Short mmCIF file of C-alpha atoms in Angstrom, two decimals:
data_model
loop_
_atom_site.label_atom_id
_atom_site.label_comp_id
_atom_site.label_asym_id
_atom_site.label_seq_id
_atom_site.Cartn_x
_atom_site.Cartn_y
_atom_site.Cartn_z
CA UNK E 15 17.31 -12.13 97.84
CA UNK E 16 14.23 -13.67 97.10
CA UNK E 17 14.34 -11.40 94.20
CA UNK E 18 10.29 -11.02 93.42
CA UNK E 19 7.71 -13.00 94.66
CA UNK E 20 4.34 -13.40 93.92
CA UNK E 21 1.32 -14.94 95.78
CA UNK E 22 -1.14 -17.07 95.33
CA UNK E 23 0.53 -19.23 92.42
CA UNK E 24 -2.70 -20.32 90.89
CA UNK E 25 -6.24 -19.02 91.86
CA UNK E 26 -9.77 -20.16 90.52
CA UNK E 27 -12.74 -17.16 91.21
CA UNK E 28 -16.13 -17.38 90.87
CA UNK E 29 -17.94 -14.00 88.63
CA UNK E 30 -17.97 -10.94 90.38
CA UNK E 31 -15.83 -11.97 93.49
CA UNK E 32 -12.88 -10.06 94.62
CA UNK E 33 -9.18 -10.88 95.00
CA UNK E 34 -5.69 -9.50 95.37
CA UNK E 35 -2.57 -10.63 94.12
CA UNK E 36 0.50 -9.92 96.22
CA UNK E 37 3.59 -8.95 94.98
CA UNK E 38 6.69 -7.96 96.77
CA UNK E 39 10.64 -7.25 95.74
CA UNK E 40 13.65 -7.42 98.30
CA UNK E 41 15.92 -5.67 96.18
CA UNK E 42 15.21 -2.11 96.88
CA UNK E 43 13.74 -1.21 93.95
CA UNK E 44 11.52 1.90 93.27
CA UNK E 45 9.77 1.04 90.06
CA UNK E 46 7.34 -1.87 90.07
CA UNK E 47 4.71 -3.02 87.23
CA UNK E 48 1.91 -5.00 86.87
CA UNK E 49 1.40 -7.43 83.58
CA UNK E 50 -1.23 -9.59 82.77
CA UNK E 51 -0.08 -12.35 79.70
CA UNK E 52 -2.54 -14.06 77.37
CA UNK E 53 -1.54 -16.37 74.91
CA UNK E 54 -0.37 -15.02 71.59
CA UNK E 55 -0.78 -11.65 73.32
CA UNK E 56 2.71 -10.83 74.45
CA UNK E 57 2.61 -8.74 77.86
CA UNK E 58 0.02 -5.47 78.24
CA UNK E 59 0.83 -3.13 81.34
CA UNK E 60 -1.98 -2.77 83.60
CA UNK E 61 -0.60 -0.84 86.60
CA UNK E 62 2.73 0.87 87.37
CA UNK E 63 4.53 2.86 90.64
CA UNK E 64 7.89 4.92 90.49
CA UNK E 65 7.95 4.98 94.09
CA UNK E 66 5.77 4.38 97.10
CA UNK E 67 2.72 6.19 97.07
CA UNK E 68 2.73 6.90 93.13
CA UNK E 69 0.96 4.45 90.71
CA UNK E 70 -0.33 5.08 87.14
CA UNK E 71 -2.42 3.27 84.67
CA UNK E 72 -0.91 1.16 82.14
CA UNK E 73 -2.43 -0.17 78.58
CA UNK E 74 -5.31 -2.24 80.05
CA UNK E 75 -6.10 -0.51 83.85
CA UNK E 76 -9.83 -1.20 83.70
CA UNK E 77 -11.29 -3.89 86.20
CA UNK E 78 -8.18 -3.52 88.30
CA UNK E 79 -6.95 -1.49 91.12
CA UNK E 80 -3.38 -1.00 92.90
CA UNK E 81 -1.83 0.61 96.13
CA UNK E 82 1.94 1.51 96.73
CA UNK E 83 2.43 2.07 100.75
CA UNK E 84 5.70 0.86 100.84
CA UNK E 85 8.75 0.43 98.26
CA UNK E 86 8.56 -3.31 98.96
CA UNK E 87 5.01 -4.34 98.07
CA UNK E 88 2.74 -3.61 95.28
CA UNK E 89 -0.95 -5.49 95.35
CA UNK E 90 -3.17 -5.62 92.46
CA UNK E 91 -6.90 -5.85 93.19
CA UNK E 92 -9.39 -7.50 91.38
CA UNK E 93 -12.50 -6.32 92.59
CA UNK E 94 -15.84 -7.82 90.75
CA UNK E 95 -13.70 -11.19 88.57
CA UNK E 96 -14.60 -11.29 85.06
CA UNK E 97 -14.00 -13.93 82.76
CA UNK E 98 -11.87 -11.75 80.85
CA UNK E 99 -9.80 -11.20 83.42
CA UNK E 100 -8.76 -15.13 83.24
CA UNK E 101 -4.84 -14.95 82.37
CA UNK E 102 -0.91 -14.98 84.16
CA UNK E 103 -0.50 -12.18 85.85
CA UNK E 104 3.36 -11.25 86.36
CA UNK E 105 4.49 -8.56 88.70
CA UNK E 106 8.36 -6.99 88.10
CA UNK E 107 10.48 -4.71 89.45
CA UNK E 108 13.37 -2.41 88.21
CA UNK E 109 15.68 -0.12 89.99
CA UNK E 110 15.01 3.41 88.95
CA UNK E 111 15.09 5.44 85.88
CA UNK E 112 18.13 4.38 83.75
CA UNK E 113 18.93 1.36 81.56
CA UNK E 114 17.91 -1.10 84.11
CA UNK E 115 15.93 -4.59 82.91
CA UNK E 116 13.32 -5.59 84.59
CA UNK E 117 12.97 -8.50 87.03
CA UNK E 118 10.12 -10.69 87.03
CA UNK E 119 8.17 -12.88 89.53
CA UNK E 120 7.05 -16.01 88.75
CA UNK E 121 3.70 -15.15 87.92
CA UNK E 122 -0.31 -15.94 89.25
CA UNK E 123 -2.51 -18.02 86.90
CA UNK E 124 -6.26 -16.69 87.58
CA UNK E 125 -9.11 -18.50 86.08
CA UNK E 126 -12.90 -16.66 86.36
CA UNK E 127 -15.51 -18.99 85.87
CA UNK X 8 4.11 5.84 71.08
CA UNK X 9 6.27 2.71 71.15
CA UNK X 10 6.07 -0.51 69.91
CA UNK X 11 7.10 -3.97 69.05
CA UNK X 12 6.96 -6.52 66.51
CA UNK X 13 8.31 -10.51 66.11
CA UNK X 14 7.47 -11.39 63.03
CA UNK X 15 7.31 -15.45 63.67
CA UNK X 16 5.70 -17.37 65.94
CA UNK X 17 7.45 -19.91 65.78
CA UNK X 18 11.19 -20.71 64.76
CA UNK X 19 12.36 -24.24 64.52
CA UNK X 20 15.99 -25.29 64.09
CA UNK X 21 18.01 -28.26 64.53
CA UNK X 22 20.60 -28.65 68.09
CA UNK X 23 24.14 -27.07 66.40
CA UNK X 24 22.53 -24.95 63.82
CA UNK X 25 22.19 -21.32 64.03
CA UNK X 26 19.32 -19.90 65.69
CA UNK X 27 17.97 -16.29 64.79
CA UNK X 28 14.68 -14.39 66.20
CA UNK X 29 14.13 -11.48 64.53
CA UNK X 30 12.30 -7.95 66.11
CA UNK X 31 11.77 -5.14 64.93
CA UNK X 32 10.78 -1.88 66.90
CA UNK X 33 9.37 1.83 66.70
CA UNK X 34 10.07 4.49 68.99
CA UNK X 35 10.22 8.51 68.92
CA UNK X 36 13.54 8.90 70.69
CA UNK X 37 16.47 6.90 71.39
CA UNK X 38 15.48 3.09 72.71
CA UNK X 39 16.74 0.77 75.08
CA UNK X 40 16.18 -2.65 73.82
CA UNK X 41 15.81 -5.68 75.61
CA UNK X 42 15.34 -9.73 75.08
CA UNK X 43 13.67 -11.68 77.50
CA UNK X 44 13.17 -15.62 77.82
CA UNK X 45 10.47 -17.57 79.34
CA UNK X 46 10.38 -21.22 80.14
CA UNK X 47 6.57 -23.07 80.83
CA UNK X 48 4.90 -21.74 83.79
CA UNK X 49 7.87 -19.88 85.05
CA UNK X 50 8.40 -15.79 84.74
CA UNK X 51 10.36 -13.65 81.99
CA UNK X 52 14.38 -13.81 82.54
CA UNK X 53 16.32 -11.27 81.39
CA UNK X 54 18.56 -12.27 78.83
CA UNK X 55 20.36 -8.86 77.38
CA UNK X 56 20.21 -5.64 76.86
CA UNK X 57 21.07 -2.44 74.02
CA UNK X 58 21.32 0.89 75.71
CA UNK X 59 24.49 2.51 73.60
CA UNK X 60 27.66 2.31 72.01
CA UNK X 61 28.55 -1.34 69.96
CA UNK X 62 26.11 -2.55 68.21
CA UNK X 63 26.73 -6.10 68.99
CA UNK X 64 25.63 -7.10 72.38
CA UNK X 65 26.27 -9.93 74.58
CA UNK X 66 24.27 -11.84 77.28
CA UNK X 67 23.31 -14.88 78.97
CA UNK X 68 23.64 -17.94 77.83
CA UNK X 69 25.78 -17.40 74.81
CA UNK X 70 22.96 -14.91 73.23
CA UNK X 71 23.77 -12.00 71.22
CA UNK X 72 21.60 -9.32 69.55
CA UNK X 73 22.49 -7.18 66.95
CA UNK X 74 21.27 -3.58 66.64
CA UNK X 75 20.64 -2.20 63.79
CA UNK X 76 19.39 1.59 63.57
CA UNK X 77 18.69 1.96 59.64
CA UNK X 78 16.49 -0.90 59.91
CA UNK X 79 15.11 -0.59 63.27
CA UNK X 80 16.03 -4.17 64.31
CA UNK X 81 17.10 -5.90 67.10
CA UNK X 82 17.40 -9.57 66.03
CA UNK X 83 18.68 -12.34 68.63
CA UNK X 84 21.23 -14.77 67.53
CA UNK X 85 23.33 -17.83 68.85
CA UNK X 86 25.64 -19.29 66.99
CA UNK X 87 24.71 -23.34 68.00
CA UNK X 88 21.33 -23.96 69.51
CA UNK X 89 20.65 -26.41 72.19
CA UNK X 90 17.55 -28.58 72.67
CA UNK X 91 17.55 -26.39 76.18
CA UNK X 92 17.02 -23.48 74.12
CA UNK X 93 13.43 -24.05 73.68
CA UNK X 94 11.46 -21.93 75.17
CA UNK X 95 9.37 -18.73 74.37
CA UNK X 96 11.39 -15.33 73.61
CA UNK X 97 10.15 -11.50 73.79
CA UNK X 98 11.98 -8.44 72.41
CA UNK X 99 11.03 -5.42 74.55
CA UNK X 100 11.72 -1.41 73.86
CA UNK X 101 11.90 1.50 76.10
CA UNK X 102 12.18 5.00 74.98
CA UNK X 103 14.78 6.37 77.00
CA UNK X 104 12.98 8.62 78.74
CA UNK X 105 9.65 6.43 79.61
CA UNK X 106 8.91 4.66 82.57
CA UNK X 107 7.33 1.42 80.50
CA UNK X 108 8.57 -1.33 78.46
CA UNK X 109 6.66 -2.19 75.40
CA UNK X 110 6.52 -6.26 74.58
CA UNK X 111 6.25 -8.33 71.27
CA UNK X 112 4.19 -11.29 71.33
CA UNK X 113 6.77 -13.39 71.49
CA UNK X 114 8.53 -16.25 69.54
CA UNK X 115 8.22 -19.95 70.42
CA UNK X 116 11.45 -21.21 69.56
CA UNK X 117 11.44 -25.20 69.31
CA UNK X 118 15.02 -26.77 68.87
CA UNK X 119 14.81 -30.36 67.36
CA UNK X 120 17.34 -32.96 68.92
#
């Protein structure tokens, strides 16, 4: 199993540009999550999904969109990049309801200038 | 609502000494509690979790954590720290019926040789 994979690893965007951060998992996990990590702030939840076709907002959804057309993939879309979106983004997944831990991808480091 | 507090930004210990990383939590119902570790430029790795039952939970790499319901704490411990334990540690909580984890801000552990 590759686990949770994320692409790209690094990206520099100009203000106003758009991009999609890719996330895929091969563990047949129903639940998937997107977080951003800023220094000293821990992880903040952006969006999550409990299954294909179902998504919901987390703590900090503004400026982002997601879709979940398959169990495996959960892309995160930034439509109009802003400097405040400079961060490290992590995708995570877990099996289903119950006391299961989340598995994290390696992260995407995004800089908006 | 649920939240986690990690009162120490940094913990410094000498190799071979005991290591403790503190965590307190707040949830409206029963909690699932987790510890994760993050090495530089990597994603988060699961260390251990508390679901129910025995208050002392053992996890990966010789770590353990003690659940204390009356003090709403879940401190991470290791009897004898190694230099390789130097990393960023996150405590997280999820109310049993919720989908989402809430993370603390993280504690940086430095183990000196």
